[in-house]
Each structure stands twice: as C-alpha cells, then as structure tokens.
Coordinates of C-alpha atoms and ligand atoms in Angstrom, one line a residue:
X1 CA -2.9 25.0 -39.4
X2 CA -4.8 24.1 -36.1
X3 CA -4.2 20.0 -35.4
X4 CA -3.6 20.9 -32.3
X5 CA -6.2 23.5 -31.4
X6 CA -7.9 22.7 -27.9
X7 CA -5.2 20.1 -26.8
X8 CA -2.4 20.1 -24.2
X9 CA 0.6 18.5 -25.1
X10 CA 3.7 17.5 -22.4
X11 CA 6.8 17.5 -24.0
X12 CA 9.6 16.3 -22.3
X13 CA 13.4 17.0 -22.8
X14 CA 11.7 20.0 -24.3
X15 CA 14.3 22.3 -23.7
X16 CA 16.6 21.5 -26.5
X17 CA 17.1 19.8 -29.9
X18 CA 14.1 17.7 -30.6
X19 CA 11.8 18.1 -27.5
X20 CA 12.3 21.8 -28.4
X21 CA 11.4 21.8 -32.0
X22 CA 8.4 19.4 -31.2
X23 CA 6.9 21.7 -28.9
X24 CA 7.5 24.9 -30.8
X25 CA 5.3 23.0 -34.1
X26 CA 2.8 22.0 -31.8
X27 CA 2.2 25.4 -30.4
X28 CA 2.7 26.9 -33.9
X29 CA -0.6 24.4 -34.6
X30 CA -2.7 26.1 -31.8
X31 CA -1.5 23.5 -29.2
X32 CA -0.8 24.3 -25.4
X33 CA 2.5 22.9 -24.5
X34 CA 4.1 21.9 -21.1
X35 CA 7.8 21.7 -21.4
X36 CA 9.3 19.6 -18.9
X37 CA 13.2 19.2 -18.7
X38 CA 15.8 19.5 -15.7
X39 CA 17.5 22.6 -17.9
X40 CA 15.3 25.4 -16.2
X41 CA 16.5 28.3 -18.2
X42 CA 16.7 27.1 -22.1
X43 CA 13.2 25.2 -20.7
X44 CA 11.5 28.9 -19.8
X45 CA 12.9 30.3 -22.9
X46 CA 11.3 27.9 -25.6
X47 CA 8.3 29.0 -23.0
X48 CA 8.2 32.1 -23.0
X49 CA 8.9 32.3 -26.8
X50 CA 6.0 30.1 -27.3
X51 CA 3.9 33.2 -25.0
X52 CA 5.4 35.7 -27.5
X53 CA 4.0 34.3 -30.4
X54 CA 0.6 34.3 -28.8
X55 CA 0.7 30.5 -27.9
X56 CA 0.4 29.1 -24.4
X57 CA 3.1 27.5 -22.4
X58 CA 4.7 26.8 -19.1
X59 CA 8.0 25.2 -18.1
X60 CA 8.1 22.3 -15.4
X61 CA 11.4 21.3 -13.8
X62 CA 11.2 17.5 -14.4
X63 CA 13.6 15.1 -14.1
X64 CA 11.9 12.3 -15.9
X65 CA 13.6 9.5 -13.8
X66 CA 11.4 10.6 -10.7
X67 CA 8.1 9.5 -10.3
X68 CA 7.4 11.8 -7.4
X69 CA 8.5 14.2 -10.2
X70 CA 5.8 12.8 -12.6
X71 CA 2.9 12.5 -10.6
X72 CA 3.5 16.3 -9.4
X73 CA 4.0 17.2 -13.4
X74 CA 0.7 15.8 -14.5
X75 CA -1.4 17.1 -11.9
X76 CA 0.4 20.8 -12.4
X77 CA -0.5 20.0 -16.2
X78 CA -4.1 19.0 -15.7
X79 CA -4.8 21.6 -12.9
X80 CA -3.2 24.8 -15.2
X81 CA -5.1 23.2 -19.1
X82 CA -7.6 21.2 -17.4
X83 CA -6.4 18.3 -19.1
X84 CA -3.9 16.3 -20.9
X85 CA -4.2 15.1 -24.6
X86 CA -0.3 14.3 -25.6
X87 CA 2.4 12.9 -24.2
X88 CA 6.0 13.0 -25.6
X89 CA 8.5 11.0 -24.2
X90 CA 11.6 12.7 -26.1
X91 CA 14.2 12.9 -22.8
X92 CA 17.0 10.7 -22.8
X93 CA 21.1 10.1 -22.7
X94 CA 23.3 8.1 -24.1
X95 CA 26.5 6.4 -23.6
X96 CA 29.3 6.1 -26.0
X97 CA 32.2 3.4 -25.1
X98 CA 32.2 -0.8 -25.2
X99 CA 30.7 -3.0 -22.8
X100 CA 33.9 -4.0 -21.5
X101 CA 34.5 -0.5 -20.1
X102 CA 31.2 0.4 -19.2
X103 CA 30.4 0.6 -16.1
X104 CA 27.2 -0.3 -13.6
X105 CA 26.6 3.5 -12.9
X106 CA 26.7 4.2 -16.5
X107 CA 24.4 1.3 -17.2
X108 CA 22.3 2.6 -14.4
X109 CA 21.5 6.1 -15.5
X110 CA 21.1 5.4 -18.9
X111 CA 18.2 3.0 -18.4
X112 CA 16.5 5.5 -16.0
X113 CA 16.4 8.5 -18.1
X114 CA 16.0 6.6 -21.3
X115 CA 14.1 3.6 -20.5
X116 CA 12.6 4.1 -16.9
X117 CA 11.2 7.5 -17.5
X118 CA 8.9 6.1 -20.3
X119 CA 7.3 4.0 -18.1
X120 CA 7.2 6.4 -15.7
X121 CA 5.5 8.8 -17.8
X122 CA 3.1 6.3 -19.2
X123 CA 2.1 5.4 -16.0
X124 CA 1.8 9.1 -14.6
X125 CA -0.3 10.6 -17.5
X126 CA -2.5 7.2 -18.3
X127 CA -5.6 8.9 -16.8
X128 CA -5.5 11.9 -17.5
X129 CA -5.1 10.5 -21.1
X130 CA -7.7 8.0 -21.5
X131 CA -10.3 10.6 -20.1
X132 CA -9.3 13.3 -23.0
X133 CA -11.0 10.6 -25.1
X134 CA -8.3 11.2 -28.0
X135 CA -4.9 10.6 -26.4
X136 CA -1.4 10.2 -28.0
X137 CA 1.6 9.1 -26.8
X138 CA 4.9 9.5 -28.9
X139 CA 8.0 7.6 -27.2
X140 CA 11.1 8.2 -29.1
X141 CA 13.8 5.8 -29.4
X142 CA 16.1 5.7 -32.3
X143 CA 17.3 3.6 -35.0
X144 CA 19.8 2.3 -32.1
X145 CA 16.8 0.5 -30.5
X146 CA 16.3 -1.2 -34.2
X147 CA 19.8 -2.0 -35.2
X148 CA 22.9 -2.1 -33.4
X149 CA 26.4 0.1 -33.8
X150 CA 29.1 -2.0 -31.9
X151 CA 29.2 0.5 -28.6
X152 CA 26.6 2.1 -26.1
X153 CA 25.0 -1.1 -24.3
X154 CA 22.5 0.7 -22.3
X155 CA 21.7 2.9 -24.9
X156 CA 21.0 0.4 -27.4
X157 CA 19.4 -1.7 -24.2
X158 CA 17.2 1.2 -23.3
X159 CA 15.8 2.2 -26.5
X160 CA 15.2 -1.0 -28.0
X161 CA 13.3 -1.7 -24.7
X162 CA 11.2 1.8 -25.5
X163 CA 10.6 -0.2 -28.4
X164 CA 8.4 -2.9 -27.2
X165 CA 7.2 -1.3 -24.0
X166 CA 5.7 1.2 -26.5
X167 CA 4.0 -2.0 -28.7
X168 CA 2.6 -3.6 -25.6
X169 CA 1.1 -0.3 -24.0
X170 CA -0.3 0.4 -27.5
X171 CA -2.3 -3.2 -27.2
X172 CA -3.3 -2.5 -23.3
X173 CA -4.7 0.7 -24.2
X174 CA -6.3 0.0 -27.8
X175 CA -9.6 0.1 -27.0
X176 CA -9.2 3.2 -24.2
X177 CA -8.8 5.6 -26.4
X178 CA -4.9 6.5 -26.1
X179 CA -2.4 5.3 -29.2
X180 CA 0.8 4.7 -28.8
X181 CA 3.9 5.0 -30.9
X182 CA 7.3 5.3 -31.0
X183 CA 9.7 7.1 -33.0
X184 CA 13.0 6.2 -34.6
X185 CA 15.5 8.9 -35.4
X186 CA 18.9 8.8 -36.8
X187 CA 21.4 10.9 -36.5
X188 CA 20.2 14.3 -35.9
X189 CA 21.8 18.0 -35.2
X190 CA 21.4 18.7 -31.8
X191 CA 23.4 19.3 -28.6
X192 CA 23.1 15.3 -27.9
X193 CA 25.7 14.7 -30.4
X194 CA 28.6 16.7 -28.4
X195 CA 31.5 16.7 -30.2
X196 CA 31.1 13.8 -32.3
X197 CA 32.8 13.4 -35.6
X198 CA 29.8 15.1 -37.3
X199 CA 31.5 13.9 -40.8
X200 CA 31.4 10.4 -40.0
X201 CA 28.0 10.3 -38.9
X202 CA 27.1 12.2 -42.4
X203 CA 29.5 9.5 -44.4
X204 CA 27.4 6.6 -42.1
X205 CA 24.1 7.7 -43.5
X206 CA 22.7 7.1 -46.8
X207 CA 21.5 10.3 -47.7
X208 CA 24.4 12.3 -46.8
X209 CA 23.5 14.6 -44.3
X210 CA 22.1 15.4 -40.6
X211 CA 18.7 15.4 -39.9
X212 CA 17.0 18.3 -38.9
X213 CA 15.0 18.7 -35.3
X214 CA 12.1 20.2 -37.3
X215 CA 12.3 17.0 -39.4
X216 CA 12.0 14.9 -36.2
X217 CA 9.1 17.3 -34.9
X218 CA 7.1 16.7 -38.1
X219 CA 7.2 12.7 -37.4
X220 CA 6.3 13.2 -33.7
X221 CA 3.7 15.7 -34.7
X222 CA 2.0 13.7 -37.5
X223 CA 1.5 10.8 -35.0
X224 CA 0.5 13.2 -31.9
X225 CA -2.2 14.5 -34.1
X226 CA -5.9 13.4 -35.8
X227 CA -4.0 12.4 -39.2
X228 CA -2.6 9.0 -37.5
X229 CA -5.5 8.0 -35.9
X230 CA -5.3 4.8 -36.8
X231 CA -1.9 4.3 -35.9
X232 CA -0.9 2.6 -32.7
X233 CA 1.6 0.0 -31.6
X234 CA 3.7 1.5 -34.7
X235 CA 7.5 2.2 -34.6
X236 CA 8.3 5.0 -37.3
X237 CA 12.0 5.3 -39.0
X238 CA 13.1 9.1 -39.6
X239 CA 17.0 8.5 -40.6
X240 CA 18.0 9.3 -44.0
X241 CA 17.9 5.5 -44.5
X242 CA 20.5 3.8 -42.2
X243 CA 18.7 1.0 -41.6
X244 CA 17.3 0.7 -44.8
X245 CA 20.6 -1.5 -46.0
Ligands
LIG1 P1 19.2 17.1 -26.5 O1 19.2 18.3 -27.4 O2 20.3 16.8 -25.6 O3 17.8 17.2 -25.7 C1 17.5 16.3 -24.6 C2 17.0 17.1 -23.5 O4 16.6 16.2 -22.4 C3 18.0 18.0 -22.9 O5 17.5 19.3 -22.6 C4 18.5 17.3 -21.7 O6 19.1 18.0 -20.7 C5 17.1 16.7 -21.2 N1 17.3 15.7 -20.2 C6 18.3 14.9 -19.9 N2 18.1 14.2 -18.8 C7 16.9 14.5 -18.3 C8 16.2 14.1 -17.2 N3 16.6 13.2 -16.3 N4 14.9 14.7 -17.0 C9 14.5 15.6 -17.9 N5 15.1 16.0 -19.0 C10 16.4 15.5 -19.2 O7 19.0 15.8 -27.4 P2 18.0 15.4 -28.6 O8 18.9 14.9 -29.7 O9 17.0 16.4 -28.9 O10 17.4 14.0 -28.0 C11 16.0 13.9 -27.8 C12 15.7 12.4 -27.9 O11 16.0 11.9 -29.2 C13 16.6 11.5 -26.9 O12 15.8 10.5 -26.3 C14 17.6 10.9 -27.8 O13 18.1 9.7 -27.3 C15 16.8 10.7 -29.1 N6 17.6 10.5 -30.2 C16 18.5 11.5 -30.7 C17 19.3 11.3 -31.8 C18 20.2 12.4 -32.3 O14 21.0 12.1 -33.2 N7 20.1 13.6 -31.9 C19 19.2 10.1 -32.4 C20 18.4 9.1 -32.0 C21 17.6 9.3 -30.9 P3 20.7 17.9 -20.5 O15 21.3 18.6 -21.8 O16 21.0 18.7 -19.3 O17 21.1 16.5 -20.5

C-alpha cells in the first residue's frame, strides 16, 4: 500500500499511543513523517524505528502550545521534505475532577495544549498546506467534545471547541485545496488513560472493550489520505458506540 507515497505528514503527540500508531501506518504507506512531541526520547524512537524499516523520519521537540515552537516546526519540516501535505493535531491532556474543584491553572493548560495548539497549528502549516495542492488536516477530539461525562470542564470545553474550529476552517479553506476534519475517539488503550478503572471504561462502552491505537490510526489515516477526498468539515466517531445510545 502506498497512499502516502511522495507526502510529508506532521504528526503531533507522536511519541505515544495514537500520535505514535498514526505515524507508524503512515510511514508503513510510503509516507515521510515528522514527529513532533515534548517526550524527546520515546519521540526519536518511533523515529528511528520508522528509519529502520526503510521509511523516513525525524523527531521535533514541540510543545504544541508555542507558536514560536510551530512556526520553527514547519519551516524545519518544509526545509528537510520540501514540503508539507498532512497535518495531525493528535496532542492533548485532559483533566479528571468537577468544576467545583477545578481550578484556573488547570482550566488554563488544558485549553492550550488541547484547544490552543490546534489553532496554532492550523495557523502555522496553512501555507505550506494549501501550496501542496492536496492538503489534509486531521484534528482529534473525542467523543467528549460530542457528549458529556459529568467531570473534566476544560476537557470537554477544549475538544468540543476542536469541534467547530475544525468545521469552520474546513469552510475557509474549501476551495484552497486543504480539508479538514476531526476525529472522535472513545476510550482507547494508551498511556493517557493512567490508572483509570480500565473495567469501568470497558462496562461504559457498548461493545465491551478498549479501542485499539491502530484502530484510531486507521480513521486518522483514511481521512489524511486520497480515499476521503471529498470529505471536509466532517467530525468522525471511532468508540465502540458510546454515543450511539
Ligand atoms: P498519549 O499516549 O498520552 O499521547 C499524547 C502525546 O502528546 C504524549 O506523548 C504527550 O506527552 C504529548 N503531549 C502532551 N502535551 C504536549 C505538548 N504540550 N506538546 C507536544 N506534545 C504533548 O495519549 P493518546 O491517548 O494517544 O492521546 C492522543 C489524543 O487523543 C489526545 O488529544 C487525546 O485527548 C485524544 N483522545 C484520547 C482518548 C483515549 O482514550 N486514549 C480518547 C479520546 C481522545 P506527555 O505524556 O509528556 O504528556
């Protein structure tokens, strides 16, 4: 499979969980991959892993809430690949307790890695995109930005604002040549989850497991590609149902 053969993909929060197995398919599909996360060794390893198996790679130390950070990322990107096709916004925290407890910090740092850094991102790589004449941008959110759980304000803020700042960049830039998507996971297996009940999150979805980050890469991959080219302004469930009910 070659989708990806000729194109240059940024990845961020590509060091782990989804980010990782999202850039790992893409190179697998004769993609070049930038991963861009603030953990600098896992980051070099899914790198250099992605070298081994005859792909092309390099890490960036990005911390997505910087837009110094951004512009610097891009240029490195375009200046090593000579361009920029994808862009995957996959970085992002969360928080866990009740408004009532949460505090302004919390609020604060949420929104930036989450919610700020898409912008950011967006904003950094719209050139570069528009003039590879076939550009996709995949933000990813989560069901949380759809439906609510009770807890986690700014997460629920942030990614439901991913949302719609995803829709309305996907109308701004119809015609330029760059869709625009985001992605809606569940609950999937990766570090994010900490050491969260994993057995009420399996009870709390309706097809009784975990998703998988290669099941979240597949998503992000289908709509990076040629295959959803007529998809933009879209918001794409991947949870084992949850907010099917
Ligand atoms: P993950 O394994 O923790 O991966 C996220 C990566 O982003 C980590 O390497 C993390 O580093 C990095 N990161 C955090 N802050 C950053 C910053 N300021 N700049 C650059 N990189 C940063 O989590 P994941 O589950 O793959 O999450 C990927 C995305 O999916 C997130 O946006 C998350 O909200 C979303 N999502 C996940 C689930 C799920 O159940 N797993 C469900 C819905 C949505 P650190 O480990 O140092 O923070």
């Amino acid at each position: 499979m070659t989708r990806f053969d000729g194109r240059v993909a940024l990845v961020t929060g590509g060091a782990s969980g989804i980010g990782k197995a999202t850039a790992l398919r893409i190179a697998s599909e004769g993609g070049t991959v930038v991963i861009a996360d603030v953990q600098d060794d896992l980051g070099a390893e899914v790198a250099a892993q992605i070298e081994k198996d005859d792909g092309k790679s390099l890490f960036l130390h990005l911390d997505v809430t910087s837009e110094e950070g951004w512009t610097d990322a891009v240029a490195k990107t375009v200046d090593a690949f000579g361009g920029l096709n994808i862009l995957v916004n996959n970085a992002g925290i969360g928080d866990t307790e009740p408004l009532e407890v949460t505090t302004l910090a919390t609020w604060d740092k949420v929104v930036a890695v989450t919610q700020t850094s898409v912008f950011l991102g967006m904003k950094a790589a719209g050139d570069a995109l528009k003039k590879s004449g076939n550009g996709s941008v995949v933000n990813i959110s989560s069901m949380y930005g759809i439906v609510g759980s009770g807890v986690s304000p700014a997460y629920h803020a942030a990614k439901g604002a991913v949302r719609l700042l995803t829709k309305t960049t996907a109308l701004g830039w119809a015609k330029e040549g760059v869709r625009v998507n985001s992605v809606h996971p569940g609950f999937i297996d990766t570090p994010i989850l900490g050491d969260t009940d994993r057995a009420g999150l399996i009870a709390g979805t309706p097809m009784g497991r975990l998703g998988k980050p290669e099941e979240m890469a597949a998503m992000i991959t289908f709509l990076a590609s040629d295959d959803a080219s007529f998809a933009t302004g879209g918001e794409f469930v991947v949870d084992g149902g949850y907010t099917a009910g």
